[in-house]
Amino acid sequence: MSWTDERIDRLKAMWAEGKTASAIAEELGGVSRNAVIGKAHRLGLDSRPSPVKAGEEKAAAAAPAPAPADERPVAKVKDKAPIAAILETAAPMPDEAPARAPAPAPAAPAAPAGKTETTLVYRSIGPGGFIRQGPGEQQAPIPPAPPRRLVPAKPSPEIADKTSLLDLNDRICKWPLGHPGEPDFHFCGQPANPGYPYCVQHCGVAYQAQLPRRDRRPPPPLPYGGPRVR
DNA sequence: CCCTGATTCGC
DNA sequence: GCGAATCAGG
């Protein structure tokens, strides 16, 4: 079914009457509700109060100022231009933000005593989560530290004579002892079995002959409660 | 789940 | 331009 002039007129009339898109579609016949809505849009007919938009208007009225970037809904994956949306959100808005919340100029006198004035400052959040400074609120530059002679830090006593990550090469055993992040975490450090990353002893742990299925033993319960799930 | 309108995007 | 598919609130 095509959009003849007559059908378009009927659509316009019913749309103006406030009939729902489904009702219009049913009355016209041969078209779906979506077809009616699409046609109405292309004709430039007035928007109807849509459930989606109604909520947005309320929110907009309650919070006229743009919400901080980190509180806005994250761009959905399906969005065709998520980058653009993020950039638009994060980009400084030279006309709005500073005008709405002017930062006190460095030379400006402090607020009059006895009356505490709280100014709400909207900031945009940068891609890394840092807070962008607004114009006119630069901090005084941090003075450079006085020059000092740099000396190597002493290793902590716990790992003073242990094999650390930096000590590893292809000739020493890389078998880890302890857990990464713990203060005494280190590596075996014995001479490696040539061609292997571990010493002979740890090669015996790391490499085991493949047994036929029927000969395999079920693995013993793990001492630490199973693999960590992150 | 149903309804609604808005929007997108392949045709 | 068309409209199905999809989204999102009621």
PDB file of C-alpha atoms (C1' of nucleotides) in Angstrom:
ATOM      1  CA  MET A   1       0.000   0.000   0.000  1.00  0.00           C
ATOM      2  CA  SER A   2       1.405   3.395  -0.925  1.00  0.00           C
ATOM      3  CA  TRP A   3       1.024   6.827   0.604  1.00  0.00           C
ATOM      4  CA  THR A   4      -1.444   8.507  -1.726  1.00  0.00           C
ATOM      5  CA  ASP A   5      -2.330  12.121  -1.116  1.00  0.00           C
ATOM      6  CA  GLU A   6      -5.675  11.041   0.213  1.00  0.00           C
ATOM      7  CA  ARG A   7      -4.132   8.654   2.700  1.00  0.00           C
ATOM      8  CA  ILE A   8      -1.600  11.236   3.785  1.00  0.00           C
ATOM      9  CA  ASP A   9      -4.412  13.700   4.457  1.00  0.00           C
ATOM     10  CA  ARG A  10      -6.246  11.141   6.545  1.00  0.00           C
ATOM     11  CA  LEU A  11      -3.053  10.415   8.433  1.00  0.00           C
ATOM     12  CA  LYS A  12      -2.501  14.097   9.136  1.00  0.00           C
ATOM     13  CA  ALA A  13      -6.074  14.563  10.296  1.00  0.00           C
ATOM     14  CA  MET A  14      -6.028  11.600  12.641  1.00  0.00           C
ATOM     15  CA  TRP A  15      -2.565  12.444  13.904  1.00  0.00           C
ATOM     16  CA  ALA A  16      -3.798  15.937  14.729  1.00  0.00           C
ATOM     17  CA  GLU A  17      -6.789  14.429  16.499  1.00  0.00           C
ATOM     18  CA  GLY A  18      -4.416  12.675  18.797  1.00  0.00           C
ATOM     19  CA  LYS A  19      -5.211   9.181  17.671  1.00  0.00           C
ATOM     20  CA  THR A  20      -2.542   6.656  18.388  1.00  0.00           C
ATOM     21  CA  ALA A  21      -0.330   5.402  15.639  1.00  0.00           C
ATOM     22  CA  SER A  22      -1.806   1.931  15.903  1.00  0.00           C
ATOM     23  CA  ALA A  23      -5.349   3.276  15.607  1.00  0.00           C
ATOM     24  CA  ILE A  24      -4.392   5.273  12.540  1.00  0.00           C
ATOM     25  CA  ALA A  25      -2.692   2.288  11.001  1.00  0.00           C
ATOM     26  CA  GLU A  26      -5.713   0.125  11.613  1.00  0.00           C
ATOM     27  CA  GLU A  27      -8.077   2.685  10.146  1.00  0.00           C
ATOM     28  CA  LEU A  28      -5.979   3.313   7.079  1.00  0.00           C
ATOM     29  CA  GLY A  29      -5.320  -0.341   6.602  1.00  0.00           C
ATOM     30  CA  GLY A  30      -2.420  -1.930   4.833  1.00  0.00           C
ATOM     31  CA  VAL A  31       0.180  -0.213   6.958  1.00  0.00           C
ATOM     32  CA  SER A  32       1.791  -0.948  10.272  1.00  0.00           C
ATOM     33  CA  ARG A  33       1.952   1.263  13.311  1.00  0.00           C
ATOM     34  CA  ASN A  34       5.633   1.820  12.587  1.00  0.00           C
ATOM     35  CA  ALA A  35       4.832   2.872   9.049  1.00  0.00           C
ATOM     36  CA  VAL A  36       2.439   5.510  10.384  1.00  0.00           C
ATOM     37  CA  ILE A  37       4.964   6.821  12.852  1.00  0.00           C
ATOM     38  CA  GLY A  38       7.693   6.875  10.252  1.00  0.00           C
ATOM     39  CA  LYS A  39       5.491   8.689   7.795  1.00  0.00           C
ATOM     40  CA  ALA A  40       4.352  11.208  10.394  1.00  0.00           C
ATOM     41  CA  HIS A  41       7.959  11.934  11.212  1.00  0.00           C
ATOM     42  CA  ARG A  42       8.936  12.415   7.611  1.00  0.00           C
ATOM     43  CA  LEU A  43       5.958  14.711   7.131  1.00  0.00           C
ATOM     44  CA  GLY A  44       7.230  16.772   9.999  1.00  0.00           C
ATOM     45  CA  LEU A  45       4.070  16.361  12.027  1.00  0.00           C
ATOM     46  CA  ASP A  46       4.109  17.451  15.628  1.00  0.00           C
ATOM     47  CA  SER A  47       5.726  15.091  18.058  1.00  0.00           C
ATOM     48  CA  ARG A  48       3.351  13.257  20.300  1.00  0.00           C
ATOM     49  CA  PRO A  49       3.982  12.949  23.998  1.00  0.00           C
ATOM     50  CA  SER A  50       6.054   9.859  23.967  1.00  0.00           C
ATOM     51  CA  PRO A  51       6.714   7.771  27.047  1.00  0.00           C
ATOM     52  CA  VAL A  52      10.409   8.046  26.445  1.00  0.00           C
ATOM     53  CA  LYS A  53      10.518  11.772  25.960  1.00  0.00           C
ATOM     54  CA  ALA A  54       8.236  12.523  28.904  1.00  0.00           C
ATOM     55  CA  GLY A  55      10.788  11.194  31.338  1.00  0.00           C
ATOM     56  CA  GLU A  56      13.553  13.170  29.732  1.00  0.00           C
ATOM     57  CA  GLU A  57      11.642  16.424  29.988  1.00  0.00           C
ATOM     58  CA  LYS A  58      11.089  15.919  33.687  1.00  0.00           C
ATOM     59  CA  ALA A  59      14.733  15.222  34.245  1.00  0.00           C
ATOM     60  CA  ALA A  60      15.718  18.216  32.172  1.00  0.00           C
ATOM     61  CA  ALA A  61      13.422  20.495  34.167  1.00  0.00           C
ATOM     62  CA  ALA A  62      14.764  19.243  37.464  1.00  0.00           C
ATOM     63  CA  ALA A  63      18.383  19.621  36.418  1.00  0.00           C
ATOM     64  CA  PRO A  64      18.785  22.359  33.824  1.00  0.00           C
ATOM     65  CA  ALA A  65      22.541  22.180  33.964  1.00  0.00           C
ATOM     66  CA  PRO A  66      24.263  19.342  32.180  1.00  0.00           C
ATOM     67  CA  ALA A  67      25.008  16.453  34.473  1.00  0.00           C
ATOM     68  CA  PRO A  68      28.631  15.619  35.199  1.00  0.00           C
ATOM     69  CA  ALA A  69      30.103  13.321  32.664  1.00  0.00           C
ATOM     70  CA  ASP A  70      30.509  10.450  35.075  1.00  0.00           C
ATOM     71  CA  GLU A  71      26.833  10.486  35.998  1.00  0.00           C
ATOM     72  CA  ARG A  72      25.471  10.466  32.507  1.00  0.00           C
ATOM     73  CA  PRO A  73      24.335   7.183  31.071  1.00  0.00           C
ATOM     74  CA  VAL A  74      27.121   5.392  29.389  1.00  0.00           C
ATOM     75  CA  ALA A  75      26.854   5.270  25.638  1.00  0.00           C
ATOM     76  CA  LYS A  76      25.432   1.967  24.649  1.00  0.00           C
ATOM     77  CA  VAL A  77      27.488  -0.423  22.643  1.00  0.00           C
ATOM     78  CA  LYS A  78      25.011  -0.367  19.844  1.00  0.00           C
ATOM     79  CA  ASP A  79      25.408   3.372  19.384  1.00  0.00           C
ATOM     80  CA  LYS A  80      26.941   4.092  16.074  1.00  0.00           C
ATOM     81  CA  ALA A  81      29.167   6.887  17.279  1.00  0.00           C
ATOM     82  CA  PRO A  82      30.065   6.199  20.896  1.00  0.00           C
ATOM     83  CA  ILE A  83      33.332   8.066  20.597  1.00  0.00           C
ATOM     84  CA  ALA A  84      31.621  11.190  19.397  1.00  0.00           C
ATOM     85  CA  ALA A  85      29.132  11.009  22.204  1.00  0.00           C
ATOM     86  CA  ILE A  86      31.865  10.642  24.769  1.00  0.00           C
ATOM     87  CA  LEU A  87      33.888  13.435  23.292  1.00  0.00           C
ATOM     88  CA  GLU A  88      30.896  15.686  23.266  1.00  0.00           C
ATOM     89  CA  THR A  89      30.243  14.878  26.873  1.00  0.00           C
ATOM     90  CA  ALA A  90      33.786  15.334  27.988  1.00  0.00           C
ATOM     91  CA  ALA A  91      34.682  18.329  25.891  1.00  0.00           C
ATOM     92  CA  PRO A  92      34.796  21.614  27.731  1.00  0.00           C
ATOM     93  CA  MET A  93      31.788  23.762  27.073  1.00  0.00           C
ATOM     94  CA  PRO A  94      33.241  27.252  26.879  1.00  0.00           C
ATOM     95  CA  ASP A  95      29.907  29.004  26.730  1.00  0.00           C
ATOM     96  CA  GLU A  96      27.956  27.169  29.361  1.00  0.00           C
ATOM     97  CA  ALA A  97      29.999  25.787  32.168  1.00  0.00           C
ATOM     98  CA  PRO A  98      32.117  28.827  33.003  1.00  0.00           C
ATOM     99  CA  ALA A  99      29.168  31.161  32.626  1.00  0.00           C
ATOM    100  CA  ARG A 100      26.957  29.167  34.956  1.00  0.00           C
ATOM    101  CA  ALA A 101      29.592  28.630  37.560  1.00  0.00           C
ATOM    102  CA  PRO A 102      32.228  31.297  37.349  1.00  0.00           C
ATOM    103  CA  ALA A 103      35.241  30.389  39.392  1.00  0.00           C
ATOM    104  CA  PRO A 104      36.403  33.126  41.720  1.00  0.00           C
ATOM    105  CA  ALA A 105      39.153  35.069  40.077  1.00  0.00           C
ATOM    106  CA  PRO A 106      42.490  34.841  41.863  1.00  0.00           C
ATOM    107  CA  ALA A 107      42.450  38.555  42.650  1.00  0.00           C
ATOM    108  CA  ALA A 108      38.822  38.644  43.753  1.00  0.00           C
ATOM    109  CA  PRO A 109      38.224  39.321  47.440  1.00  0.00           C
ATOM    110  CA  ALA A 110      36.979  36.502  49.606  1.00  0.00           C
ATOM    111  CA  ALA A 111      33.289  36.160  50.339  1.00  0.00           C
ATOM    112  CA  PRO A 112      32.041  38.598  52.996  1.00  0.00           C
ATOM    113  CA  ALA A 113      32.517  37.310  56.490  1.00  0.00           C
ATOM    114  CA  GLY A 114      29.425  35.956  58.210  1.00  0.00           C
ATOM    115  CA  LYS A 115      27.870  34.738  55.029  1.00  0.00           C
ATOM    116  CA  THR A 116      29.070  31.470  53.683  1.00  0.00           C
ATOM    117  CA  GLU A 117      28.462  31.207  50.006  1.00  0.00           C
ATOM    118  CA  THR A 118      28.682  27.853  48.315  1.00  0.00           C
ATOM    119  CA  THR A 119      29.197  28.002  44.605  1.00  0.00           C
ATOM    120  CA  LEU A 120      28.416  24.874  42.694  1.00  0.00           C
ATOM    121  CA  VAL A 121      31.044  24.241  40.092  1.00  0.00           C
ATOM    122  CA  TYR A 122      30.352  21.870  37.240  1.00  0.00           C
ATOM    123  CA  ARG A 123      33.370  20.112  35.905  1.00  0.00           C
ATOM    124  CA  SER A 124      33.744  17.753  33.030  1.00  0.00           C
ATOM    125  CA  ILE A 125      35.525  14.514  33.555  1.00  0.00           C
ATOM    126  CA  GLY A 126      38.398  13.616  31.287  1.00  0.00           C
ATOM    127  CA  PRO A 127      38.872  10.274  29.607  1.00  0.00           C
ATOM    128  CA  GLY A 128      41.133   8.973  32.314  1.00  0.00           C
ATOM    129  CA  GLY A 129      38.769  10.012  35.059  1.00  0.00           C
ATOM    130  CA  PHE A 130      40.715  13.126  35.954  1.00  0.00           C
ATOM    131  CA  ILE A 131      38.828  16.301  36.684  1.00  0.00           C
ATOM    132  CA  ARG A 132      39.313  19.004  34.150  1.00  0.00           C
ATOM    133  CA  GLN A 133      40.176  22.387  35.520  1.00  0.00           C
ATOM    134  CA  GLY A 134      38.039  25.204  34.429  1.00  0.00           C
ATOM    135  CA  PRO A 135      39.551  28.345  32.984  1.00  0.00           C
ATOM    136  CA  GLY A 136      40.767  30.725  35.635  1.00  0.00           C
ATOM    137  CA  GLU A 137      41.236  28.124  38.310  1.00  0.00           C
ATOM    138  CA  GLN A 138      44.780  27.080  37.691  1.00  0.00           C
ATOM    139  CA  GLN A 139      46.687  26.160  40.787  1.00  0.00           C
ATOM    140  CA  ALA A 140      49.956  27.795  41.574  1.00  0.00           C
ATOM    141  CA  PRO A 141      52.687  25.768  39.935  1.00  0.00           C
ATOM    142  CA  ILE A 142      54.306  23.299  42.252  1.00  0.00           C
ATOM    143  CA  PRO A 143      57.879  24.454  42.791  1.00  0.00           C
ATOM    144  CA  PRO A 144      60.428  21.944  41.600  1.00  0.00           C
ATOM    145  CA  ALA A 145      62.104  19.922  44.272  1.00  0.00           C
ATOM    146  CA  PRO A 146      65.641  20.978  45.018  1.00  0.00           C
ATOM    147  CA  PRO A 147      68.144  18.873  43.142  1.00  0.00           C
ATOM    148  CA  ARG A 148      69.330  15.839  44.996  1.00  0.00           C
ATOM    149  CA  ARG A 149      71.731  13.096  44.180  1.00  0.00           C
ATOM    150  CA  LEU A 150      69.889   9.942  43.196  1.00  0.00           C
ATOM    151  CA  VAL A 151      71.030   6.688  44.747  1.00  0.00           C
ATOM    152  CA  PRO A 152      69.687   3.199  44.107  1.00  0.00           C
ATOM    153  CA  ALA A 153      67.115   2.096  46.615  1.00  0.00           C
ATOM    154  CA  LYS A 154      68.188  -0.720  48.873  1.00  0.00           C
ATOM    155  CA  PRO A 155      66.155  -3.897  48.462  1.00  0.00           C
ATOM    156  CA  SER A 156      64.097  -4.778  51.478  1.00  0.00           C
ATOM    157  CA  PRO A 157      65.835  -7.255  53.773  1.00  0.00           C
ATOM    158  CA  GLU A 158      63.283  -9.987  53.042  1.00  0.00           C
ATOM    159  CA  ILE A 159      64.287 -10.229  49.419  1.00  0.00           C
ATOM    160  CA  ALA A 160      67.858  -9.023  49.722  1.00  0.00           C
ATOM    161  CA  ASP A 161      69.335 -12.380  48.743  1.00  0.00           C
ATOM    162  CA  LYS A 162      66.347 -13.721  46.840  1.00  0.00           C
ATOM    163  CA  THR A 163      65.971 -13.992  43.113  1.00  0.00           C
ATOM    164  CA  SER A 164      63.718 -11.150  41.953  1.00  0.00           C
ATOM    165  CA  LEU A 165      61.992 -10.627  38.657  1.00  0.00           C
ATOM    166  CA  LEU A 166      64.878  -8.486  37.486  1.00  0.00           C
ATOM    167  CA  ASP A 167      67.369 -11.240  38.175  1.00  0.00           C
ATOM    168  CA  LEU A 168      65.733 -13.671  35.785  1.00  0.00           C
ATOM    169  CA  ASN A 169      67.496 -14.829  32.645  1.00  0.00           C
ATOM    170  CA  ASP A 170      67.379 -17.959  30.549  1.00  0.00           C
ATOM    171  CA  ARG A 171      69.944 -19.791  32.664  1.00  0.00           C
ATOM    172  CA  ILE A 172      68.296 -19.618  36.047  1.00  0.00           C
ATOM    173  CA  CYS A 173      65.179 -21.294  37.312  1.00  0.00           C
ATOM    174  CA  LYS A 174      62.087 -19.098  37.074  1.00  0.00           C
ATOM    175  CA  TRP A 175      59.967 -21.220  39.376  1.00  0.00           C
ATOM    176  CA  PRO A 176      57.979 -18.802  41.506  1.00  0.00           C
ATOM    177  CA  LEU A 177      58.008 -19.158  45.271  1.00  0.00           C
ATOM    178  CA  GLY A 178      55.259 -17.447  47.198  1.00  0.00           C
ATOM    179  CA  HIS A 179      52.667 -15.257  45.543  1.00  0.00           C
ATOM    180  CA  PRO A 180      53.075 -12.089  43.488  1.00  0.00           C
ATOM    181  CA  GLY A 181      52.467  -9.041  45.594  1.00  0.00           C
ATOM    182  CA  GLU A 182      53.687 -10.644  48.795  1.00  0.00           C
ATOM    183  CA  PRO A 183      56.836  -9.088  50.195  1.00  0.00           C
ATOM    184  CA  ASP A 184      58.950 -12.221  49.982  1.00  0.00           C
ATOM    185  CA  PHE A 185      57.755 -13.314  46.561  1.00  0.00           C
ATOM    186  CA  HIS A 186      60.762 -14.459  44.552  1.00  0.00           C
ATOM    187  CA  PHE A 187      61.961 -17.081  42.131  1.00  0.00           C
ATOM    188  CA  CYS A 188      63.880 -20.298  42.628  1.00  0.00           C
ATOM    189  CA  GLY A 189      67.129 -19.012  41.140  1.00  0.00           C
ATOM    190  CA  GLN A 190      68.876 -22.394  40.856  1.00  0.00           C
ATOM    191  CA  PRO A 191      70.690 -23.126  37.590  1.00  0.00           C
ATOM    192  CA  ALA A 192      68.088 -23.935  34.970  1.00  0.00           C
ATOM    193  CA  ASN A 193      67.879 -27.250  33.199  1.00  0.00           C
ATOM    194  CA  PRO A 194      69.322 -26.276  29.791  1.00  0.00           C
ATOM    195  CA  GLY A 195      66.487 -25.708  27.335  1.00  0.00           C
ATOM    196  CA  TYR A 196      63.929 -25.371  30.106  1.00  0.00           C
ATOM    197  CA  PRO A 197      62.871 -22.387  32.196  1.00  0.00           C
ATOM    198  CA  TYR A 198      63.239 -24.330  35.432  1.00  0.00           C
ATOM    199  CA  CYS A 199      65.868 -26.228  37.316  1.00  0.00           C
ATOM    200  CA  VAL A 200      65.809 -30.022  37.213  1.00  0.00           C
ATOM    201  CA  GLN A 201      63.839 -30.284  40.420  1.00  0.00           C
ATOM    202  CA  HIS A 202      61.120 -27.872  39.280  1.00  0.00           C
ATOM    203  CA  CYS A 203      61.066 -29.348  35.778  1.00  0.00           C
ATOM    204  CA  GLY A 204      59.981 -32.525  37.523  1.00  0.00           C
ATOM    205  CA  VAL A 205      57.009 -30.630  38.925  1.00  0.00           C
ATOM    206  CA  ALA A 206      56.191 -28.675  35.810  1.00  0.00           C
ATOM    207  CA  TYR A 207      56.431 -31.448  33.236  1.00  0.00           C
ATOM    208  CA  GLN A 208      54.737 -34.774  33.814  1.00  0.00           C
ATOM    209  CA  ALA A 209      54.175 -37.690  31.511  1.00  0.00           C
ATOM    210  CA  GLN A 210      50.728 -37.854  29.955  1.00  0.00           C
ATOM    211  CA  LEU A 211      48.975 -40.920  31.302  1.00  0.00           C
ATOM    212  CA  PRO A 212      46.107 -42.723  29.587  1.00  0.00           C
ATOM    213  CA  ARG A 213      42.772 -41.483  30.818  1.00  0.00           C
ATOM    214  CA  ARG A 214      41.968 -44.640  32.737  1.00  0.00           C
ATOM    215  CA  ASP A 215      45.192 -44.332  34.700  1.00  0.00           C
ATOM    216  CA  ARG A 216      44.716 -40.742  35.730  1.00  0.00           C
ATOM    217  CA  ARG A 217      43.919 -39.917  39.318  1.00  0.00           C
ATOM    218  CA  PRO A 218      41.435 -37.203  40.093  1.00  0.00           C
ATOM    219  CA  PRO A 219      43.323 -34.086  41.085  1.00  0.00           C
ATOM    220  CA  PRO A 220      43.687 -33.533  44.822  1.00  0.00           C
ATOM    221  CA  PRO A 221      41.645 -30.710  46.316  1.00  0.00           C
ATOM    222  CA  LEU A 222      43.359 -27.389  45.908  1.00  0.00           C
ATOM    223  CA  PRO A 223      44.800 -26.115  49.174  1.00  0.00           C
ATOM    224  CA  TYR A 224      43.655 -22.549  48.690  1.00  0.00           C
ATOM    225  CA  GLY A 225      40.058 -23.165  47.723  1.00  0.00           C
ATOM    226  CA  GLY A 226      40.308 -23.132  43.976  1.00  0.00           C
ATOM    227  CA  PRO A 227      41.303 -20.653  41.358  1.00  0.00           C
ATOM    228  CA  ARG A 228      40.728 -17.050  42.179  1.00  0.00           C
ATOM    229  CA  VAL A 229      37.899 -15.464  40.250  1.00  0.00           C
ATOM    230  CA  ARG A 230      38.364 -11.809  39.481  1.00  0.00           C
TER     231      ARG A 230
ATOM    232  C1'  DC B   1       3.921  -8.965  29.251  1.00  0.00           C
ATOM    233  C1'  DC B   2       1.108  -5.289  26.965  1.00  0.00           C
ATOM    234  C1'  DC B   3       0.936  -0.443  25.244  1.00  0.00           C
ATOM    235  C1'  DT B   4       3.068   3.994  23.431  1.00  0.00           C
ATOM    236  C1'  DG B   5       6.176   7.095  20.183  1.00  0.00           C
ATOM    237  C1'  DA B   6      11.156   7.828  18.639  1.00  0.00           C
ATOM    238  C1'  DT B   7      14.946   6.412  16.233  1.00  0.00           C
ATOM    239  C1'  DT B   8      17.927   3.817  13.254  1.00  0.00           C
ATOM    240  C1'  DC B   9      19.273   1.901   9.093  1.00  0.00           C
ATOM    241  C1'  DG B  10      19.001  -1.418   5.192  1.00  0.00           C
ATOM    242  C1'  DC B  11      16.440  -1.470   1.324  1.00  0.00           C
TER     243       DC B  11
ATOM    244  C1'  DG C   1      11.057   7.485   0.925  1.00  0.00           C
ATOM    245  C1'  DC C   2       9.731   3.426   3.232  1.00  0.00           C
ATOM    246  C1'  DG C   3       9.071   0.581   7.249  1.00  0.00           C
ATOM    247  C1'  DA C   4      10.834  -3.357  10.200  1.00  0.00           C
ATOM    248  C1'  DA C   5      13.566  -3.623  14.072  1.00  0.00           C
ATOM    249  C1'  DT C   6      14.781  -1.766  18.073  1.00  0.00           C
ATOM    250  C1'  DC C   7      14.753   1.216  22.079  1.00  0.00           C
ATOM    251  C1'  DA C   8      12.786   2.929  26.231  1.00  0.00           C
ATOM    252  C1'  DG C   9       9.143   4.633  29.399  1.00  0.00           C
ATOM    253  C1'  DG C  10       4.319   3.763  31.119  1.00  0.00           C
TER     254       DG C  10
END
